[in-house]
Tab-separated table of C-alpha atoms and ligand atoms in Angstrom:
chain	number	residue	atom	x	y	z
A	1	MET	CA	0.000	0.000	0.000
A	2	LEU	CA	2.836	2.389	0.855
A	3	ARG	CA	5.163	1.071	-1.834
A	4	GLY	CA	6.504	4.001	-3.852
A	5	LYS	CA	4.520	6.617	-1.921
A	6	ASN	CA	6.239	9.862	-1.039
A	7	ILE	CA	5.733	10.631	2.614
A	8	ILE	CA	6.879	13.676	4.579
A	9	ILE	CA	7.143	13.268	8.329
A	10	GLY	CA	7.074	16.592	10.157
A	11	ILE	CA	8.560	16.316	13.635
A	12	CYS	CA	7.925	19.009	16.214
A	13	GLY	CA	9.436	19.640	19.626
A	14	GLY	CA	7.839	17.157	21.986
A	15	ILE	CA	9.356	14.284	23.923
A	16	ALA	CA	7.468	11.794	21.700
A	17	ALA	CA	9.872	12.834	18.914
A	18	TYR	CA	12.273	10.209	20.252
A	19	LYS	CA	10.024	7.542	18.697
A	20	THR	CA	10.183	8.995	15.190
A	21	PRO	CA	13.322	7.251	13.867
A	22	GLN	CA	11.414	4.018	14.498
A	23	LEU	CA	8.431	5.428	12.585
A	24	VAL	CA	10.692	6.348	9.663
A	25	ARG	CA	12.076	2.802	9.625
A	26	LEU	CA	8.597	1.293	9.589
A	27	LEU	CA	7.548	3.428	6.646
A	28	LYS	CA	10.752	2.640	4.751
A	29	LYS	CA	10.209	-1.065	5.367
A	30	GLU	CA	6.781	-0.696	3.768
A	31	GLY	CA	8.473	0.669	0.651
A	32	ALA	CA	7.666	4.370	1.149
A	33	ASN	CA	10.048	7.179	0.191
A	34	VAL	CA	10.392	9.197	3.371
A	35	LYS	CA	11.673	12.736	3.840
A	36	VAL	CA	11.866	14.247	7.287
A	37	VAL	CA	11.142	17.856	8.130
A	38	LEU	CA	12.322	18.853	11.565
A	39	THR	CA	11.245	21.984	13.432
A	40	GLU	CA	13.694	23.817	15.681
A	41	GLY	CA	11.947	22.314	18.698
A	42	GLY	CA	11.987	18.852	17.164
A	43	ALA	CA	15.758	19.058	16.736
A	44	ARG	CA	16.095	19.472	20.525
A	45	PHE	CA	14.570	16.022	21.059
A	46	VAL	CA	15.804	13.857	18.202
A	47	SER	CA	19.010	13.956	16.259
A	48	GLU	CA	19.085	15.071	12.654
A	49	LEU	CA	21.788	12.493	11.987
A	50	ALA	CA	19.627	9.625	13.257
A	51	LEU	CA	16.721	10.722	11.064
A	52	ALA	CA	18.916	11.260	8.008
A	53	THR	CA	20.449	7.813	8.497
A	54	VAL	CA	17.158	5.943	8.760
A	55	SER	CA	15.442	7.920	5.992
A	56	GLN	CA	18.563	7.864	3.774
A	57	GLU	CA	17.732	11.443	2.878
A	58	PRO	CA	18.879	14.828	4.119
A	59	VAL	CA	16.677	16.233	6.878
A	60	TYR	CA	14.907	19.467	5.955
A	61	ARG	CA	14.875	22.327	8.430
A	62	ALA	CA	15.638	25.745	7.014
A	63	ILE	CA	13.214	27.447	4.689
A	64	PHE	CA	15.950	29.629	3.193
A	65	PRO	CA	18.530	27.920	1.009
A	66	SER	CA	22.032	27.731	2.396
A	67	SER	CA	24.624	29.863	0.612
A	68	GLY	CA	26.043	28.314	-2.520
A	69	THR	CA	22.936	26.288	-3.327
A	70	THR	CA	21.318	26.487	-6.726
A	71	ASP	CA	18.031	24.991	-5.548
A	72	PHE	CA	16.002	28.111	-4.827
A	73	THR	CA	12.617	26.432	-4.761
A	74	HIS	CA	13.084	23.611	-2.287
A	75	HIS	CA	10.598	25.324	0.054
A	76	ILE	CA	7.846	24.553	-2.450
A	77	SER	CA	9.095	21.453	-4.242
A	78	LEU	CA	9.074	19.327	-1.093
A	79	GLY	CA	5.358	19.872	-0.487
A	80	GLU	CA	4.598	19.228	-4.153
A	81	TRP	CA	6.561	15.964	-3.996
A	82	ALA	CA	4.527	14.486	-1.153
A	83	ASP	CA	1.657	12.009	-1.376
A	84	ALA	CA	0.946	12.539	2.308
A	85	LEU	CA	2.131	14.734	5.164
A	86	LEU	CA	2.306	13.220	8.582
A	87	ILE	CA	3.002	15.483	11.569
A	88	ALA	CA	4.055	13.521	14.633
A	89	PRO	CA	4.345	14.726	17.279
A	90	ALA	CA	2.479	17.995	16.606
A	91	THR	CA	2.994	20.547	19.354
A	92	ALA	CA	0.618	23.282	20.461
A	93	ASN	CA	2.960	25.800	18.891
A	94	SER	CA	3.028	24.120	15.453
A	95	LEU	CA	-0.738	23.556	15.492
A	96	GLY	CA	-1.099	27.306	16.058
A	97	ARG	CA	1.328	28.194	13.274
A	98	LEU	CA	-0.331	25.895	10.767
A	99	ALA	CA	-3.859	26.963	11.697
A	100	ALA	CA	-2.810	30.595	11.289
A	101	GLY	CA	-1.343	29.954	7.837
A	102	LEU	CA	2.148	31.084	8.781
A	103	CYS	CA	5.117	30.085	6.692
A	104	ASP	CA	8.024	30.435	9.070
A	105	ASP	CA	9.773	27.078	8.671
A	106	MET	CA	9.966	24.119	6.289
A	107	LEU	CA	7.113	22.265	7.987
A	108	ALA	CA	4.777	25.218	7.505
A	109	ALA	CA	5.952	25.605	3.887
A	110	CYS	CA	5.282	21.911	3.169
A	111	PHE	CA	1.848	22.206	4.715
A	112	LEU	CA	0.992	25.179	2.498
A	113	THR	CA	2.358	23.708	-0.727
A	114	LEU	CA	0.946	20.197	-0.464
A	115	ARG	CA	-1.120	19.314	-3.531
A	116	PRO	CA	-4.883	19.645	-3.025
A	117	GLY	CA	-6.524	16.494	-1.672
A	118	LYS	CA	-3.308	14.927	-0.375
A	119	PRO	CA	-3.813	13.584	3.149
A	120	VAL	CA	-2.458	15.475	6.150
A	121	LEU	CA	-2.397	13.435	9.342
A	122	ILE	CA	-1.692	15.317	12.539
A	123	PHE	CA	-0.825	13.584	15.804
A	124	PRO	CA	-0.949	16.169	18.595
A	125	ALA	CA	1.077	15.106	21.631
A	126	MET	CA	1.486	17.328	24.675
A	127	ASP	CA	0.401	17.741	28.244
A	128	GLY	CA	-3.298	16.842	28.573
A	129	GLN	CA	-4.280	20.205	30.072
A	130	MET	CA	-2.531	22.029	27.263
A	131	TYR	CA	-4.219	19.806	24.670
A	132	LEU	CA	-7.656	20.546	26.097
A	133	SER	CA	-7.064	24.312	26.275
A	134	ALA	CA	-9.476	26.444	24.289
A	135	SER	CA	-6.728	27.796	22.025
A	136	VAL	CA	-5.345	24.391	21.032
A	137	GLN	CA	-8.842	23.029	20.493
A	138	ARG	CA	-9.688	26.020	18.294
A	139	ASN	CA	-6.584	25.464	16.172
A	140	ILE	CA	-7.365	21.754	15.887
A	141	ALA	CA	-10.913	22.562	14.781
A	142	THR	CA	-9.556	24.982	12.166
A	143	LEU	CA	-7.181	22.365	10.749
A	144	ALA	CA	-9.854	19.649	10.797
A	145	GLY	CA	-12.175	22.057	8.982
A	146	GLN	CA	-9.520	22.394	6.255
A	147	GLY	CA	-9.563	18.631	5.715
A	148	CYS	CA	-6.677	17.550	7.959
A	149	THR	CA	-7.119	14.311	9.875
A	150	ILE	CA	-6.430	14.881	13.555
A	151	ILE	CA	-5.639	11.777	15.572
A	152	PRO	CA	-6.127	12.678	19.226
A	153	PRO	CA	-3.433	11.748	21.730
A	154	GLU	CA	-3.821	8.650	23.838
A	155	SER	CA	-4.088	8.364	27.592
A	156	GLY	CA	-1.281	6.702	29.498
A	157	GLU	CA	2.050	7.376	31.105
A	158	LEU	CA	3.387	10.839	30.292
A	159	ALA	CA	6.907	12.228	30.277
A	160	SER	CA	6.050	14.142	33.456
A	161	GLY	CA	5.675	10.809	35.227
A	162	GLN	CA	1.953	11.350	35.573
A	163	CYS	CA	-0.752	9.381	33.850
A	164	GLY	CA	-3.253	11.078	31.587
A	165	LEU	CA	-4.111	12.341	28.125
A	166	GLY	CA	-1.311	13.454	25.812
A	167	ARG	CA	0.666	10.460	24.550
A	168	MET	CA	1.510	10.127	20.883
A	169	PRO	CA	0.323	6.774	19.456
A	170	GLU	CA	3.045	4.165	18.893
A	171	PRO	CA	4.739	4.129	15.441
A	172	GLU	CA	2.802	0.974	14.424
A	173	ALA	CA	-0.505	2.740	15.112
A	174	ILE	CA	0.639	5.835	13.190
A	175	LEU	CA	1.543	3.608	10.252
A	176	SER	CA	-1.879	2.002	10.243
A	177	HIS	CA	-3.610	5.445	10.337
A	178	LEU	CA	-1.529	6.471	7.336
A	179	GLN	CA	-2.390	3.291	5.430
A	180	GLN	CA	-6.061	3.772	6.135
A	181	SER	CA	-5.968	7.348	4.981
A	182	LEU	CA	-4.123	6.527	1.731
A	183	ARG	CA	-6.531	3.681	1.055
A	184	SER	CA	-9.496	6.005	1.238
A	185	GLU	CA	-7.656	8.597	-0.878
A	186	GLU	CA	-7.175	5.950	-3.575
A	187	ARG	CA	-10.836	5.151	-3.476
A	188	HIS	CA	-11.542	8.820	-4.203
A	189	SER	CA	-9.551	8.751	-7.419
A	190	PRO	CA	-11.733	8.047	-10.459
A	191	LEU	CA	-8.808	5.939	-11.665
A	192	HIS	CA	-8.976	3.618	-8.662
A	193	GLY	CA	-9.633	0.074	-9.858
A	194	ARG	CA	-9.533	1.175	-13.528
A	195	SER	CA	-7.268	-0.446	-16.088
A	196	VAL	CA	-4.706	1.947	-17.483
A	197	LEU	CA	-2.485	1.000	-20.404
A	198	VAL	CA	0.691	3.042	-20.875
A	199	THR	CA	3.216	2.762	-23.686
A	200	ALA	CA	6.708	4.099	-23.064
A	201	GLY	CA	10.208	4.345	-24.432
A	202	PRO	CA	11.568	4.068	-27.937
A	203	THR	CA	11.131	1.243	-30.404
A	204	ARG	CA	13.898	-0.457	-32.356
A	205	GLU	CA	13.374	-1.221	-36.011
A	206	LYS	CA	15.761	-3.832	-37.302
A	207	ILE	CA	17.928	-3.028	-40.303
A	208	ASP	CA	19.792	-6.308	-40.036
A	209	GLY	CA	20.831	-8.764	-37.330
A	210	VAL	CA	23.033	-6.219	-35.526
A	211	ARG	CA	21.654	-2.785	-36.423
A	212	PHE	CA	18.455	-0.889	-35.870
A	213	ILE	CA	16.713	2.484	-36.257
A	214	SER	CA	15.643	4.068	-32.983
A	215	ASN	CA	15.402	7.382	-31.126
A	216	TYR	CA	16.584	9.000	-27.900
A	217	SER	CA	13.443	8.333	-25.840
A	218	SER	CA	14.420	7.301	-22.283
A	219	GLY	CA	10.953	6.113	-21.261
A	220	LYS	CA	11.069	8.366	-18.187
A	221	MET	CA	7.785	10.154	-18.918
A	222	GLY	CA	5.833	6.948	-19.549
A	223	PHE	CA	7.284	5.282	-16.458
A	224	ALA	CA	6.388	8.345	-14.367
A	225	ILE	CA	2.809	8.118	-15.647
A	226	ALA	CA	2.613	4.394	-14.874
A	227	ARG	CA	3.981	5.021	-11.374
A	228	ALA	CA	1.543	7.860	-10.696
A	229	ALA	CA	-1.448	5.878	-11.996
A	230	ALA	CA	-0.549	2.859	-9.836
A	231	LYS	CA	-0.292	5.152	-6.840
A	232	ARG	CA	-3.882	6.235	-7.514
A	233	GLY	CA	-4.980	2.625	-7.347
A	234	ALA	CA	-5.213	1.984	-11.110
A	235	LEU	CA	-4.358	-1.443	-12.549
A	236	VAL	CA	-1.505	-0.447	-14.798
A	237	THR	CA	-0.016	-2.305	-17.750
A	238	LEU	CA	3.155	-0.715	-19.073
A	239	ILE	CA	4.342	-1.733	-22.515
A	240	THR	CA	7.829	-0.445	-22.989
A	241	GLY	CA	10.511	-0.409	-25.609
A	242	PRO	CA	14.146	-0.977	-24.540
A	243	VAL	CA	14.935	1.351	-21.611
A	244	HIS	CA	17.117	1.279	-18.503
A	245	LEU	CA	14.427	1.919	-15.914
A	246	GLU	CA	13.073	-0.021	-12.971
A	247	THR	CA	9.480	-1.196	-13.084
A	248	PRO	CA	7.354	1.067	-10.872
A	249	PRO	CA	5.796	-0.752	-7.891
A	250	GLY	CA	2.533	-2.533	-8.635
A	251	VAL	CA	2.835	-2.151	-12.417
A	252	THR	CA	2.617	-5.028	-14.915
A	253	ARG	CA	5.437	-4.541	-17.407
A	254	ILE	CA	5.679	-5.964	-20.900
A	255	ASP	CA	8.999	-5.463	-22.674
A	256	VAL	CA	8.957	-5.142	-26.440
A	257	GLU	CA	11.401	-4.114	-29.098
A	258	SER	CA	9.800	-2.988	-32.327
A	259	ALA	CA	6.688	-0.954	-33.114
A	260	ALA	CA	5.095	-4.140	-34.441
A	261	ASP	CA	5.777	-5.896	-31.104
A	262	MET	CA	4.370	-2.929	-29.192
A	263	HIS	CA	1.325	-2.905	-31.440
A	264	ALA	CA	0.706	-6.627	-30.920
A	265	ALA	CA	1.139	-6.368	-27.133
A	266	ALA	CA	-1.136	-3.320	-26.915
A	267	GLU	CA	-3.858	-4.941	-29.020
A	268	GLU	CA	-4.142	-7.698	-26.407
A	269	VAL	CA	-5.015	-5.097	-23.769
A	270	PHE	CA	-7.055	-2.607	-25.833
A	271	SER	CA	-10.486	-4.024	-25.153
A	272	SER	CA	-10.029	-4.305	-21.385
A	273	CYS	CA	-8.401	-0.952	-20.653
A	274	ASN	CA	-10.278	2.112	-19.492
A	275	VAL	CA	-7.561	4.589	-20.359
A	276	PHE	CA	-4.807	4.293	-22.954
A	277	ILE	CA	-1.920	6.711	-22.523
A	278	ALA	CA	0.490	6.524	-25.444
A	279	ALA	CA	3.756	8.010	-24.224
A	280	ALA	CA	6.029	5.843	-26.356
A	281	ALA	CA	8.142	7.362	-29.108
A	282	VAL	CA	7.116	4.811	-31.696
A	283	ALA	CA	9.151	4.740	-34.886
A	284	ASP	CA	6.995	5.913	-37.765
A	285	TYR	CA	8.822	3.705	-40.287
A	286	ARG	CA	10.648	0.374	-40.292
A	287	PRO	CA	12.979	-1.191	-42.851
A	288	ARG	CA	10.842	-3.022	-45.394
A	289	ALA	CA	12.875	-6.217	-45.297
A	290	PRO	CA	15.394	-6.530	-42.438
A	291	TYR	CA	18.471	-8.447	-43.533
A	292	GLU	CA	18.969	-11.794	-41.759
A	293	GLY	CA	22.681	-11.548	-41.005
A	294	LYS	CA	24.956	-8.511	-41.070
A	295	ILE	CA	24.894	-6.261	-44.115
A	296	LYS	CA	28.430	-5.998	-45.567
A	297	LYS	CA	29.715	-2.623	-46.682
A	298	GLU	CA	30.274	-2.830	-50.403
A	299	ASP	CA	29.033	0.167	-52.361
A	300	ALA	CA	29.684	3.846	-51.626
A	301	GLU	CA	25.957	4.369	-51.110
A	302	MET	CA	23.136	2.179	-49.988
A	303	GLN	CA	19.368	2.601	-50.113
A	304	LEU	CA	17.172	1.484	-47.279
A	305	ALA	CA	13.489	1.050	-48.131
A	306	LEU	CA	11.181	1.949	-45.231
A	307	VAL	CA	7.504	1.223	-44.731
A	308	ARG	CA	5.039	2.860	-42.328
A	309	ASN	CA	4.444	1.345	-38.911
A	310	PRO	CA	0.929	0.999	-37.549
A	311	ASP	CA	-0.202	3.963	-35.448
A	312	ILE	CA	-1.046	2.217	-32.205
A	313	LEU	CA	-2.838	5.156	-30.636
A	314	ALA	CA	-4.913	6.004	-33.709
A	315	GLU	CA	-5.928	2.391	-34.027
A	316	PHE	CA	-7.033	2.175	-30.411
A	317	SER	CA	-8.957	5.385	-30.822
A	318	LYS	CA	-10.752	4.088	-33.900
A	319	GLN	CA	-11.989	0.915	-32.265
A	320	ARG	CA	-12.587	2.062	-28.676
A	321	SER	CA	-15.905	2.325	-26.883
A	322	PRO	CA	-17.165	5.742	-25.759
A	323	LYS	CA	-16.195	4.851	-22.181
A	324	GLN	CA	-12.518	4.409	-23.029
A	325	LEU	CA	-10.196	7.395	-22.961
A	326	ALA	CA	-7.364	7.906	-25.444
A	327	VAL	CA	-4.453	10.133	-24.447
A	328	GLY	CA	-1.531	10.953	-26.685
A	329	PHE	CA	1.732	12.830	-26.646
A	330	ALA	CA	3.107	15.119	-29.281
A	331	LEU	CA	6.703	16.192	-29.478
A	332	GLU	CA	6.872	19.244	-31.676
A	333	THR	CA	9.626	21.429	-32.981
A	334	ARG	CA	7.475	24.447	-33.892
A	335	GLU	CA	3.858	25.662	-33.905
A	336	GLY	CA	3.263	23.209	-31.073
A	337	VAL	CA	-0.296	24.085	-30.038
A	338	GLU	CA	-1.544	24.043	-33.625
A	339	CYS	CA	0.142	20.733	-34.512
A	340	ALA	CA	-0.981	19.139	-31.263
A	341	ARG	CA	-4.578	20.277	-31.844
A	342	GLN	CA	-4.495	18.765	-35.321
A	343	LYS	CA	-3.223	15.461	-33.862
A	344	LEU	CA	-5.939	15.504	-31.234
A	345	GLU	CA	-8.519	15.872	-33.996
A	346	ALA	CA	-6.949	13.446	-36.440
A	347	LYS	CA	-6.497	10.674	-33.882
A	348	GLN	CA	-9.789	11.542	-32.123
A	349	LEU	CA	-8.149	11.826	-28.721
A	350	ASP	CA	-9.578	12.935	-25.403
A	351	LEU	CA	-6.360	14.603	-24.362
A	352	ILE	CA	-2.990	15.407	-25.854
A	353	ALA	CA	0.154	16.501	-24.043
A	354	PHE	CA	2.642	18.339	-26.157
A	355	ASN	CA	6.107	19.581	-25.494
A	356	TYR	CA	8.805	21.185	-27.531
A	357	PHE	CA	12.056	19.416	-28.000
A	358	ASP	CA	14.783	21.577	-26.501
A	359	GLY	CA	17.076	18.858	-25.154
A	360	LYS	CA	17.521	20.685	-21.827
A	361	ASN	CA	14.243	21.223	-19.976
A	362	SER	CA	11.870	19.049	-21.955
A	363	GLY	CA	11.860	16.129	-24.304
A	364	PHE	CA	13.970	13.001	-24.409
A	365	GLU	CA	16.318	11.786	-21.655
A	366	VAL	CA	15.951	14.803	-19.327
A	367	ASP	CA	14.209	14.522	-15.934
A	368	THR	CA	11.968	17.536	-16.422
A	369	ASN	CA	9.273	18.401	-18.904
A	370	ILE	CA	7.317	21.472	-19.949
A	371	LEU	CA	3.956	20.149	-21.099
A	372	THR	CA	0.879	21.812	-22.504
A	373	LEU	CA	-2.295	19.776	-22.119
A	374	ILE	CA	-5.140	20.181	-24.593
A	375	ASP	CA	-8.366	18.277	-24.044
A	376	ARG	CA	-11.185	17.334	-26.411
A	377	HIS	CA	-13.189	20.403	-25.294
A	378	GLY	CA	-10.340	22.682	-26.349
A	379	GLU	CA	-9.309	23.421	-22.749
A	380	THR	CA	-5.600	24.227	-22.730
A	381	LEU	CA	-3.392	24.010	-19.663
A	382	GLU	CA	0.166	25.282	-19.950
A	383	LEU	CA	2.242	23.658	-17.235
A	384	PRO	CA	5.494	25.141	-15.962
A	385	LYS	CA	8.775	23.220	-15.994
A	386	LEU	CA	8.119	20.225	-13.747
A	387	THR	CA	9.836	16.972	-12.930
A	388	LYS	CA	8.410	14.146	-15.024
A	389	ASP	CA	6.785	12.731	-11.859
A	390	GLU	CA	5.047	16.036	-11.206
A	391	ALA	CA	4.036	16.387	-14.850
A	392	ALA	CA	2.582	12.860	-14.688
A	393	GLU	CA	0.450	13.854	-11.687
A	394	GLN	CA	-0.867	16.876	-13.603
A	395	LEU	CA	-1.625	14.734	-16.623
A	396	LEU	CA	-3.548	12.245	-14.477
A	397	ASP	CA	-5.457	15.091	-12.801
A	398	ALA	CA	-6.514	16.216	-16.288
A	399	ILE	CA	-7.490	12.648	-17.215
A	400	GLU	CA	-9.516	12.349	-14.011
A	401	ARG	CA	-11.405	15.511	-14.946
A	402	LEU	CA	-12.412	13.767	-18.192
A	403	THR	CA	-13.219	10.405	-16.567
A	404	PRO	CA	-16.935	9.878	-16.150
A	405	VAL	CA	-17.415	9.353	-12.379
A	406	ASN	CA	-19.736	6.385	-12.812
A	407	ALA	CA	-18.028	4.812	-15.829
A	408	GLY	CA	-18.008	1.056	-15.456
A	409	ASN	CA	-15.902	-1.423	-17.351
A	410	ALA	CA	-14.497	-0.589	-20.738
B	1	C5P	O1	1.760	11.334	-34.921
B	1	C5P	P1	2.758	11.357	-33.816
B	1	C5P	O2	3.771	10.272	-33.916
B	1	C5P	O3	3.368	12.688	-33.499
B	1	C5P	O4	1.831	11.039	-32.543
B	1	C5P	C1	2.373	10.866	-31.318
B	1	C5P	C2	1.435	10.061	-30.442
B	1	C5P	O5	0.978	8.890	-31.098
B	1	C5P	C3	2.145	9.568	-29.210
B	1	C5P	O6	1.179	9.486	-28.184
B	1	C5P	C4	2.645	8.199	-29.643
B	1	C5P	O7	2.877	7.337	-28.539
B	1	C5P	C5	1.512	7.717	-30.517
B	1	C5P	N1	1.966	6.837	-31.620
B	1	C5P	C6	1.594	5.514	-31.632
B	1	C5P	N2	1.979	4.713	-32.660
B	1	C5P	C7	2.727	5.199	-33.671
B	1	C5P	C8	3.126	6.532	-33.680
B	1	C5P	C9	2.730	7.349	-32.623
B	1	C5P	O8	0.912	5.067	-30.694
B	1	C5P	N3	3.089	4.406	-34.653
């Protein structure tokens, strides 16, 4: 359930903070990617080094970048990265800061920049009298009203030696609250339980036994989409050309080589998928008759006859039912919006994502992309430069907006 999920743990200054390295370990064991944000108070109770070691990530504290850094947006990118924010222990002070909308440390910045709908779980832990005070209760009510899940402290032995209300739940209990919350978030996604077919990567078109025609596609965009869809609870099949990428958790991967292979593999899945997202850079042409062995160099020139490959996306689009969504990509070198619109029309797509090829911020091999999304209603969304994971989330949000809420099987 937590496999591949991005979780931020915000740790504030309460004695219960000493249990958080154990919590980080539990989440890591479940396959989550964990980043820790420590408040100044939190750092008085638990060591940054311990948290960095168990999370295998730097611990985030300062909102302002340290001198010499080139990452000027880490105060917003961390919140955008997260699938859930867990604040344990949450002190009276941090509850007040968050309820007031302040942005005075990394925890507050993460809270403000979290993507809409992502779960925030808050575990207040403090002296019982303090917890029950009118001010803390007002702040808790404000945060609950904004959609945060507040898990009240437990009764038991307190740091003061007394018994009473105020204990933070044990790490195992926190983990199970998080799992429950992510499970219900998945159920909210219109993609939950739907079959999503993604194509990714380049294809290789054989010239002879040792040579082929291909392109620079790394498959990163398609893999990011498959990962994001699986995280939303979709049943994802990923058909990929030759790439050097790990299969995202929970995704069924089919490796292919040529456009014809990809076409054949996709056809098997067409009728049962609810959404087809064609992110592969499929070769438009293949050598008409690949040579069996190795072509010897003989003449000064040689001619290679090419024939058109099947257009996998257009074919799916032609034969699909009205309940199935077809999403394409368009890599353009100029007049992008116009060309992409024409492709959307010609291939009868529900959505097209286009980007220019600039070799630096968008396109093949790089980790970022600058996409423009155009849907079948003509709605256009120009996205800023995002990581491919973030761009994938935006693309899926757009697909969800087009997914009929009560659509059944394909
Ligand atoms: O027409 P163009 O190749 O620019 O269209 C790109 C879109 O069509 C991409 O989504 C790509 O994955 C898909 N496509 C395909 N089969 C092809 C060529 C492109 O599915 N043979």
